mmCIF file of C-alpha atoms in Angstrom:
data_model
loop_
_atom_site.group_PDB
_atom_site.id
_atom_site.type_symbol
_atom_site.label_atom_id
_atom_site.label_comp_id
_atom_site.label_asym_id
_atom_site.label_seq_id
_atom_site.Cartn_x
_atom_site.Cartn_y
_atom_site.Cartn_z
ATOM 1 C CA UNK C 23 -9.981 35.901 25.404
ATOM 2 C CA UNK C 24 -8.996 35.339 29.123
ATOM 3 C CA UNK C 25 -11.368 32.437 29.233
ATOM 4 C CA UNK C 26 -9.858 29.778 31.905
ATOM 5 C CA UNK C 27 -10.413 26.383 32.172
ATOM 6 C CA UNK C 28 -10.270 23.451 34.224
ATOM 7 C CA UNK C 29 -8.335 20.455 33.283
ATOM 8 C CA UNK C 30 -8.134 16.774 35.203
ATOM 9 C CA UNK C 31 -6.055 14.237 35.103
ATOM 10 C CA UNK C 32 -7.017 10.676 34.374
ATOM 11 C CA UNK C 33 -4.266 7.748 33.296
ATOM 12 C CA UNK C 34 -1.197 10.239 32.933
ATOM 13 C CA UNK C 35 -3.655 12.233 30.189
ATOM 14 C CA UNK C 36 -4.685 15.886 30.896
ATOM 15 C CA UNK C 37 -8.063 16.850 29.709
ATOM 16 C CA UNK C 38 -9.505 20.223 29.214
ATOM 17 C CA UNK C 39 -13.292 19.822 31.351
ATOM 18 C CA UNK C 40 -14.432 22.941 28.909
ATOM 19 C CA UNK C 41 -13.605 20.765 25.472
ATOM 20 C CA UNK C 42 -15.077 17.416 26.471
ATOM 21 C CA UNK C 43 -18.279 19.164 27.804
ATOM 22 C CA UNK C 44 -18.443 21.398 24.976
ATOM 23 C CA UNK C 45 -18.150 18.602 22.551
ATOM 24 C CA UNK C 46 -20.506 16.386 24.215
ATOM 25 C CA UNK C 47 -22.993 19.401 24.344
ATOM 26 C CA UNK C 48 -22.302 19.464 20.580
ATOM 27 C CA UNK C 49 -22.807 15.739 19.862
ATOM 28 C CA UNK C 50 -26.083 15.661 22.386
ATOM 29 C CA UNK C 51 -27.623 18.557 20.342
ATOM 30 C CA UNK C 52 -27.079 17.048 17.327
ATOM 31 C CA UNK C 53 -28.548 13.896 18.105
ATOM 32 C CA UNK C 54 -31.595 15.477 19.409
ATOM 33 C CA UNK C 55 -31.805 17.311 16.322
ATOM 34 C CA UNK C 56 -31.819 14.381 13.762
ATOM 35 C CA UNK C 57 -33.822 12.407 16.376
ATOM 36 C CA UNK C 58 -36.827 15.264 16.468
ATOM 37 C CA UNK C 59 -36.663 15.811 12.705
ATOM 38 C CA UNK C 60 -36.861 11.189 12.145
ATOM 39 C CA UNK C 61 -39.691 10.284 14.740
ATOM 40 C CA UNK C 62 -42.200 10.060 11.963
ATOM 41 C CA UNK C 63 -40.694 9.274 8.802
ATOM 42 C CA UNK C 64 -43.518 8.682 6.226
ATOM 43 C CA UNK C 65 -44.248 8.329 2.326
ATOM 44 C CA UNK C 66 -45.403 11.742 2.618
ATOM 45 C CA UNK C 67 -43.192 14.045 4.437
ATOM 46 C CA UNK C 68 -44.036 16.460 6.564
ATOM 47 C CA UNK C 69 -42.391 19.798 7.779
ATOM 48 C CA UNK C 70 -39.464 17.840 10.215
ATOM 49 C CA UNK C 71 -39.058 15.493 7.811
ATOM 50 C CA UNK C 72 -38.540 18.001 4.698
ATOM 51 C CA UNK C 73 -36.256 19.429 6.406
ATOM 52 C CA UNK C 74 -34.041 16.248 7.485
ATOM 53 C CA UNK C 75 -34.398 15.486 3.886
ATOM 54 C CA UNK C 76 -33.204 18.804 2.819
ATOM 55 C CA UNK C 77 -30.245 18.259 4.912
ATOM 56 C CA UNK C 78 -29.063 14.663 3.761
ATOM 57 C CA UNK C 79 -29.494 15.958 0.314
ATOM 58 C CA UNK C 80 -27.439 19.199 0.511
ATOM 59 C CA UNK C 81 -24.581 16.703 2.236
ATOM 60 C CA UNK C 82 -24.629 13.752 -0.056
ATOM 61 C CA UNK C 83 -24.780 16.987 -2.882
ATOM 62 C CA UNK C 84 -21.473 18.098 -1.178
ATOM 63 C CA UNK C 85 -20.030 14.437 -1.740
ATOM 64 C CA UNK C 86 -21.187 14.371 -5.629
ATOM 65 C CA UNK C 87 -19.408 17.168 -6.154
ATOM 66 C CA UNK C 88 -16.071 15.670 -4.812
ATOM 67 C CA UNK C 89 -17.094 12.013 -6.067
ATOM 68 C CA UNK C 90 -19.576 12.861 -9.125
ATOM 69 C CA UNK C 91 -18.674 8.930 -10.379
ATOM 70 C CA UNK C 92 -20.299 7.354 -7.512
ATOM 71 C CA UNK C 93 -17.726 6.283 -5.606
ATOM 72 C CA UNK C 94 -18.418 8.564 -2.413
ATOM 73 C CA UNK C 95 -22.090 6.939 -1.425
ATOM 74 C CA UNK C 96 -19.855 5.304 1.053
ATOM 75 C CA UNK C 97 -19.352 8.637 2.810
ATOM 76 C CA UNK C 98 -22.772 10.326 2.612
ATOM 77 C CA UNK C 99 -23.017 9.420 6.072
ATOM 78 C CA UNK C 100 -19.812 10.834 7.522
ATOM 79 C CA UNK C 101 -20.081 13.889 5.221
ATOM 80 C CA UNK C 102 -23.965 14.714 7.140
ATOM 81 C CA UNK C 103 -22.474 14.069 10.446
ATOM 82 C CA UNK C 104 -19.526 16.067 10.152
ATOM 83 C CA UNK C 105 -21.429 18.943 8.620
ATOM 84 C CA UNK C 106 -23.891 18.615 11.858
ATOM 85 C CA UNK C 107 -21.617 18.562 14.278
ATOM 86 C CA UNK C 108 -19.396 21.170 13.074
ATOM 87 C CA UNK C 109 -22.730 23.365 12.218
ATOM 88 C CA UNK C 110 -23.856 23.109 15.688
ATOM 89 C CA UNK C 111 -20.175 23.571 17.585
ATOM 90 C CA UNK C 112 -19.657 26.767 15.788
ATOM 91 C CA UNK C 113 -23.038 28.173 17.032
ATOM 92 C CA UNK C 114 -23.248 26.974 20.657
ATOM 93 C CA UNK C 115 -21.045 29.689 21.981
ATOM 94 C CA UNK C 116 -23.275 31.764 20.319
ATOM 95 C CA UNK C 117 -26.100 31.539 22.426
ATOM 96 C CA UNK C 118 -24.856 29.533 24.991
ATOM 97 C CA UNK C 119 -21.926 29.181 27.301
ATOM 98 C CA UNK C 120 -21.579 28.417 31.119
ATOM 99 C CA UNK C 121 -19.212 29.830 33.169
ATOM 100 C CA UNK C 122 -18.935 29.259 36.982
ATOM 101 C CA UNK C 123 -16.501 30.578 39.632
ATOM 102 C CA UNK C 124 -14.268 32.655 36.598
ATOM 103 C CA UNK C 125 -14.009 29.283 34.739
ATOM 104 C CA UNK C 126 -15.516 28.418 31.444
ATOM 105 C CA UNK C 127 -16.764 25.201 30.938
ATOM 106 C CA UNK C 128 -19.330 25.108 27.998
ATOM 107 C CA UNK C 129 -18.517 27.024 24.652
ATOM 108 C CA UNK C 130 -18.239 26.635 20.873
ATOM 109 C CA UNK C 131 -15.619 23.467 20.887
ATOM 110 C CA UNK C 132 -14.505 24.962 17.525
ATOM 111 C CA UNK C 133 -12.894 28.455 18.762
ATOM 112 C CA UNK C 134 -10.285 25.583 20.476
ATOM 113 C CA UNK C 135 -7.380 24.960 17.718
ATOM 114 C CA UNK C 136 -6.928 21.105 19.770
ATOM 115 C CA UNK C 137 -10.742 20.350 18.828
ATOM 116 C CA UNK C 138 -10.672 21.542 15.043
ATOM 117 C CA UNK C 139 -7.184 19.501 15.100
ATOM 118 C CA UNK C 140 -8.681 16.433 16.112
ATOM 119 C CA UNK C 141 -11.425 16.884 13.341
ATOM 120 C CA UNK C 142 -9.221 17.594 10.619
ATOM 121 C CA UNK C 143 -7.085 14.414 11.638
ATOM 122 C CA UNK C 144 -10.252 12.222 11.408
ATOM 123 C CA UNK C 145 -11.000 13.175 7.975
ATOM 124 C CA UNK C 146 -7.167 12.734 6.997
ATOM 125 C CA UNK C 147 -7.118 9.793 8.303
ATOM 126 C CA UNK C 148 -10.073 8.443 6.950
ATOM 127 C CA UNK C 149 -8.611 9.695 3.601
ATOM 128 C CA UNK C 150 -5.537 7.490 4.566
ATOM 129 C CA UNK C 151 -7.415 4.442 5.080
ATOM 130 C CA UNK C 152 -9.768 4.928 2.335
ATOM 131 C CA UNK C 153 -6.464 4.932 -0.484
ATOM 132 C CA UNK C 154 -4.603 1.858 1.705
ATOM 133 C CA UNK C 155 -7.494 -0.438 1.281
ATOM 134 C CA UNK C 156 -7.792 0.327 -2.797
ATOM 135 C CA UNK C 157 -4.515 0.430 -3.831
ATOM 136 C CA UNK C 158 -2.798 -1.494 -1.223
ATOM 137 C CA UNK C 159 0.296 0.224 0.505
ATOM 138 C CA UNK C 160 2.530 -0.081 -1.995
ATOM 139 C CA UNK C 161 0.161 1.760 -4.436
ATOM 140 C CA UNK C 162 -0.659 4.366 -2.022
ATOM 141 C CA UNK C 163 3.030 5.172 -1.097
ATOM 142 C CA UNK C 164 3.570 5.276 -4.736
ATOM 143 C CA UNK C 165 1.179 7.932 -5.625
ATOM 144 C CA UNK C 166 3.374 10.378 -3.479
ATOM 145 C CA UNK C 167 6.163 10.099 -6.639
ATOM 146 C CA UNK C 168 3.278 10.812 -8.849
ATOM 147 C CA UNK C 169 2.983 12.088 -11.765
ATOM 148 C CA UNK C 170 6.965 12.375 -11.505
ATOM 149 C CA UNK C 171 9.314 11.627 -8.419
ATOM 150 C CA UNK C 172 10.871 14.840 -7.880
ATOM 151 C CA UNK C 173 7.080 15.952 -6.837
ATOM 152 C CA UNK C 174 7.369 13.741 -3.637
ATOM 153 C CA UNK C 175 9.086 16.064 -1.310
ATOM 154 C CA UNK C 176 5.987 18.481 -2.009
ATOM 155 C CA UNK C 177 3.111 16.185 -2.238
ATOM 156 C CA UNK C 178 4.321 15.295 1.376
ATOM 157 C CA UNK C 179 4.202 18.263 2.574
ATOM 158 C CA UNK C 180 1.013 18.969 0.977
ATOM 159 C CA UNK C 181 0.011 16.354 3.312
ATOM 160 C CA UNK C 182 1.002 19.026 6.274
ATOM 161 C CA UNK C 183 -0.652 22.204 4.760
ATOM 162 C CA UNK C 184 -3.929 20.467 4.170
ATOM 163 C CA UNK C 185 -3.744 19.695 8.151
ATOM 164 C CA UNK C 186 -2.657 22.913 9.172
ATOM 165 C CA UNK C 187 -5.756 24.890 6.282
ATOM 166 C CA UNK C 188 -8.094 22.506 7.465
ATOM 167 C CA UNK C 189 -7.677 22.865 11.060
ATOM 168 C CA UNK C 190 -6.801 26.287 11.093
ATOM 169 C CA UNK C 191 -9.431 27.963 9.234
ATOM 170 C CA UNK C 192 -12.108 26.562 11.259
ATOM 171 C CA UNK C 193 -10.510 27.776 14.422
ATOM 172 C CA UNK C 194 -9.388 31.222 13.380
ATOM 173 C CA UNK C 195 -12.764 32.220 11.977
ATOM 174 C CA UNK C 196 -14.662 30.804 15.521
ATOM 175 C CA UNK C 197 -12.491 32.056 17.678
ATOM 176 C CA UNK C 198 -12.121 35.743 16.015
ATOM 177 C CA UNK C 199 -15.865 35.847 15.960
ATOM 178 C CA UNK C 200 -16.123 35.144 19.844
ATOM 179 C CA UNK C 201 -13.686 37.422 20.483
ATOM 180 C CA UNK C 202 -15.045 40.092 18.777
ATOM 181 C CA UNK C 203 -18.580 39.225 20.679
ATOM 182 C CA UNK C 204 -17.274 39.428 23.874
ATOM 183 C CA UNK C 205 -15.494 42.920 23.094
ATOM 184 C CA UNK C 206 -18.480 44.188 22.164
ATOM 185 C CA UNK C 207 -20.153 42.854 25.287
ATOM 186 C CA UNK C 208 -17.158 44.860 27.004
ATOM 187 C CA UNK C 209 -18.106 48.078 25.429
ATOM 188 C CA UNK C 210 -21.639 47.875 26.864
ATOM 189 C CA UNK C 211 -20.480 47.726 29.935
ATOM 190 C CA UNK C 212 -18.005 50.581 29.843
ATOM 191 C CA UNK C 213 -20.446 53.468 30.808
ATOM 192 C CA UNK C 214 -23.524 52.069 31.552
ATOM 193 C CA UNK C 215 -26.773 52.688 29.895
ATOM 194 C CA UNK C 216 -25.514 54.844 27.178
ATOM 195 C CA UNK C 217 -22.614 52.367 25.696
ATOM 196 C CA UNK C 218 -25.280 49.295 26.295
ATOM 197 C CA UNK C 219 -27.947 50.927 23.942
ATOM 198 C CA UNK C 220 -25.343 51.567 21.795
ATOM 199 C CA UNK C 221 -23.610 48.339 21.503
ATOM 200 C CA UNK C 222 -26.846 46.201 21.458
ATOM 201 C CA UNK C 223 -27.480 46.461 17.580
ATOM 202 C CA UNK C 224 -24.158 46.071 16.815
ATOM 203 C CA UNK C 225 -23.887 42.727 19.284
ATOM 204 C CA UNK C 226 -26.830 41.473 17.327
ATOM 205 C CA UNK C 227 -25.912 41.891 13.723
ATOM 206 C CA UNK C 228 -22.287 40.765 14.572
ATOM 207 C CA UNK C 229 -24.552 37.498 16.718
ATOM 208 C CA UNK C 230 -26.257 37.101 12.970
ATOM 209 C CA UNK C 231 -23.521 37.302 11.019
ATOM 210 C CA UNK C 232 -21.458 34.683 13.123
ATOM 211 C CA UNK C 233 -24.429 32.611 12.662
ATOM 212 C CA UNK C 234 -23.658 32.588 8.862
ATOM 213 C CA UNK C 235 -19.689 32.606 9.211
ATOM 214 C CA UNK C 236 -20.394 29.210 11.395
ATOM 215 C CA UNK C 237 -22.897 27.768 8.042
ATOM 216 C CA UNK C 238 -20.123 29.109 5.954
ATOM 217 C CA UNK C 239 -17.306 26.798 8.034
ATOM 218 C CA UNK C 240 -18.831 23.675 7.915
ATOM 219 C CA UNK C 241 -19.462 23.651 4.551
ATOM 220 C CA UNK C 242 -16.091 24.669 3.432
ATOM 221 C CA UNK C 243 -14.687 21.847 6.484
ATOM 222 C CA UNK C 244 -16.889 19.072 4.897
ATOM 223 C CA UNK C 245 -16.569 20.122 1.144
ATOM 224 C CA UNK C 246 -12.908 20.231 1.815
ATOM 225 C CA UNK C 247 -12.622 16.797 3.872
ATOM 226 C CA UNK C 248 -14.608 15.450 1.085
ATOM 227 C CA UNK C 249 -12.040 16.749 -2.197
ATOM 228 C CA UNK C 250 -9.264 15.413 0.077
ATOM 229 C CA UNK C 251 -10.393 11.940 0.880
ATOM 230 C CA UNK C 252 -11.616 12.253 -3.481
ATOM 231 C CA UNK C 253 -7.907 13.242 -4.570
ATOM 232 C CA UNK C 254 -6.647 9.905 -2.341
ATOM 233 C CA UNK C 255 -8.331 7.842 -4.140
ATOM 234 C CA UNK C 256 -7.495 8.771 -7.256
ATOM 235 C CA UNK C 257 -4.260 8.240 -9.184
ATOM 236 C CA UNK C 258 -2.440 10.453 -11.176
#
């Protein structure tokens, strides 16, 4: 897309404005999402709290999966959050975006490679942390050379491709489905009435079918985050 964007500096760091709105946008919407569906938590739920419950359950589910001994109660909460926030990024340039004087500077933070980059990293890194403190470094530099030493050249670069999957696939599928939006959008405005009719069903099926490509990503994201923070703390 020929989306531009204005960037600032602050401390000898350049910042995209369109990425730090977007994902504050993102993290807003989520909070006022969990915040609606918890104002009245009771014995007996009703319909906002169902559905809260429905979604802690389908995340901690996501973690059993990965963790079906137990161990990965500890990251229920990171799993729901993630899951959220992802959910939510990969819609908002769905239905909404701002742009003002040609620049962009609200859309879905996902369909930037730098933002699904930084999420990937977090969930590495947690995975990281997570095998330090139970085997202690020495343990967790070992397991590279498991089950046999000649694996650690590859198990390092595992390390790399899971980065570069995890990262990647978020982005590509966003970003494609944006594009594709906004060629469509194109179309209807080649000749006027007759291409707009035309393109309108088509804009909103592709619209609803992004809307499930975006569900789609942040389960695979958090199911994914979740086996690779499971296979670090476990030893061969």
């Amino acid at each position: 897309m020929d989306d531009k964007y204005k960037f600032v500096e602050f401390l000898g760091l350049r910042f995209n404005v369109a990425n730090d709105l977007s994902v504050l946008v993102s993290a807003v919407l989520v909070f006022i999402l969990v915040f609606a569906l918890s104002r009245k938590v009771t014995m007996r739920p009703g319909k906002a709290q169902n559905v809260l419950e429905w979604m802690i359950d389908f995340t901690n589910g996501i973690v059993k999966s990965a963790m079906p001994d137990g161990s990965g109660k500890q990251f229920n909460l990171y799993a729901f959050v993630l899951f959220l926030f992802i959910f939510v990024s990969n819609q908002l340039g769905l239905f909404f975006q701002v742009k003002v004087g040609g620049f962009t500077y609200v859309k879905s933070p996902t369909s930037n490679p730098l933002i699904t980059m930084g999420l990937a990293t977090v969930s590495l890194l947690i995975s990281h942390y997570y095998a330090v403190k139970k085997f202690g470094f020495g343990g967790y530099l070992s397991n590279y050379a498991r089950p046999v030493k000649f694996l650690l050249p590859i198990n390092l670069l595992e390390e790399f491709t899971n980065f570069l999957t995890l990262s990647l696939r978020l982005y590509g599928n966003i970003f494609a489905g944006e594009v594709l939006l906004a060629l469509i959008g194109t179309v209807a405005k080649s000749l006027g009435a007759v291409t707009f009719v035309a393109a309108m069903p088509l804009a909103m099926v592709w619209q609803g079918f992004s809307v499930f490509i975006g569900a789609i990503q942040a389960y695979v994201f958090t199911t994914l985050s979740m086996v690779y923070i499971s296979r670090k703390l476990e030893q061969e």
